[in-house]
Amino acid sequence: MRYLILASALSLLTGCSLLGLPAQPASNGGSAAPGPAPASAPGAPAPAAPRTDAPAAPSAPSPVSVSLKNDCKETVRLFFGDKPKFGSGTYSTLSSNTRTSKQMMPGDMIWIVDDHDNGLSAFTVSEGSRDATINASCSGWGG
């Protein structure tokens, strides 16, 4: 009889059934026991599948090849950057009646500047930009 009482007590404490009786569920504060999740009941809706119709992320802008042409009769000073005189960028010149090509990104700016680095006119590169022509008056853009 002692053996039966000890076995029953051990069964209750460990959740094991030495006597072939089903083990009592352990009390652990109301949380579920670790292990695999129970299977869905028949007729229950299936879990939702991940959506595949989400829009793709926008792609990064790609470089644009801009052809710079100088229709002015003089060499023109240019600044490649946001703010001539006050910002970081690169100064260059374009001789009279010449053409050059430069790889730039949409949103980049090209400025015509005077001898004191003051901006006279700006051209902003866009995805559709292909040609940027300095006009005959040397102070603006357009042919």
PDB file of C-alpha atoms in Angstrom, residues 35 74 78 114 121 134:
ATOM      1  CA  GLY A  35       5.532  21.957 -27.241  1.00  0.00           C
ATOM      2  CA  GLU A  74      33.246  82.981 -74.595  1.00  0.00           C
ATOM      3  CA  LEU A  78      30.416  76.186 -64.371  1.00  0.00           C
ATOM      4  CA  ASP A 114      30.523  84.639 -62.888  1.00  0.00           C
ATOM      5  CA  SER A 121      21.588  80.419 -63.800  1.00  0.00           C
ATOM      6  CA  ILE A 134      24.344  77.441 -72.569  1.00  0.00           C
TER       7      ILE A 134
END
